[in-house]
Coordinates of C-alpha atoms in Angstrom, one line a residue:
M193 CA 18.0 -66.7 80.4
L194 CA 19.2 -66.7 76.8
Q195 CA 18.0 -64.1 74.3
E196 CA 18.6 -64.1 70.6
S197 CA 17.1 -61.7 68.0
K198 CA 16.9 -61.4 64.2
S199 CA 19.3 -58.8 62.8
D200 CA 16.3 -56.4 62.2
G201 CA 15.2 -56.7 65.9
Q202 CA 11.6 -57.6 64.9
Q203 CA 11.6 -61.1 66.3
L204 CA 13.2 -62.4 69.5
L205 CA 13.6 -65.8 71.0
V206 CA 13.9 -66.0 74.8
C207 CA 14.8 -69.2 76.6
A208 CA 14.4 -69.4 80.4
F209 CA 15.1 -72.3 82.7
Q210 CA 13.4 -72.8 86.1
T211 CA 14.4 -75.7 88.2
D212 CA 13.2 -74.7 91.7
A213 CA 10.1 -76.8 92.4
G214 CA 9.1 -74.4 95.2
V215 CA 8.7 -71.5 92.8
Q216 CA 5.4 -71.3 90.8
T217 CA 6.4 -68.5 88.4
I218 CA 9.5 -66.9 87.0
N219 CA 9.8 -63.4 85.6
V220 CA 11.8 -63.0 82.4
R221 CA 13.0 -59.5 81.4
P222 CA 14.1 -59.2 77.8
T223 CA 16.6 -56.4 77.0
G224 CA 17.3 -54.2 74.0
L225 CA 13.7 -53.9 72.8
A226 CA 12.4 -50.9 71.0
A227 CA 10.6 -49.0 73.8
A228 CA 7.6 -47.7 71.8
T229 CA 7.1 -50.9 69.8
T230 CA 4.3 -53.3 70.7
Y231 CA 5.4 -56.9 70.9
E232 CA 3.2 -60.0 70.7
V233 CA 4.5 -62.6 73.3
R234 CA 3.9 -66.3 72.7
S235 CA 5.0 -69.3 74.7
V236 CA 5.9 -72.4 72.6
D237 CA 4.0 -74.5 75.2
T238 CA 0.9 -72.4 75.9
G239 CA 0.5 -70.1 72.9
L240 CA -0.3 -66.4 73.0
L241 CA 0.4 -64.7 76.4
G242 CA -0.5 -61.2 75.3
T243 CA 1.0 -58.0 73.9
A244 CA 3.0 -55.2 75.5
T245 CA 5.3 -52.4 74.6
G246 CA 9.0 -52.9 74.6
S247 CA 9.4 -50.5 77.6
D248 CA 6.8 -52.5 79.6
L249 CA 8.4 -55.8 78.8
M250 CA 11.9 -54.5 79.8
A251 CA 10.6 -52.9 83.0
Y252 CA 8.1 -55.5 84.3
G253 CA 9.1 -58.6 82.4
I254 CA 7.0 -61.6 81.5
D255 CA 5.7 -64.0 84.2
V256 CA 5.9 -67.6 83.1
A257 CA 4.2 -70.4 85.1
Q258 CA 6.0 -73.5 86.2
S259 CA 5.5 -76.4 83.8
P260 CA 5.0 -80.0 84.9
N261 CA 6.6 -81.1 81.6
S262 CA 9.9 -79.2 81.4
A263 CA 12.1 -76.7 83.3
A264 CA 12.7 -74.9 80.0
H265 CA 10.5 -72.1 78.7
I266 CA 10.7 -70.7 75.1
L267 CA 9.1 -67.4 74.4
L268 CA 8.8 -65.8 71.0
L269 CA 8.4 -62.0 70.8
K270 CA 7.3 -60.4 67.5
A271 CA 7.1 -56.7 66.8
K272 CA 3.6 -55.6 65.7

């Protein structure tokens, strides 16, 4: 997993790679989020995945389903 954020921490880009064909989902856990802030989570491939607090995202992560098109997953997190 690769995570990059804007200097103000309001937007993050998370790239994850899943190459095991036997695994249907992967769990991605971002770090360094503002615990009380709510983030909108979007997948570049599938659109809006939902919203969650920074503390929940860091503790429970984001489940991403295996894609038949690519082993790479790009998630965009935006503070609300």
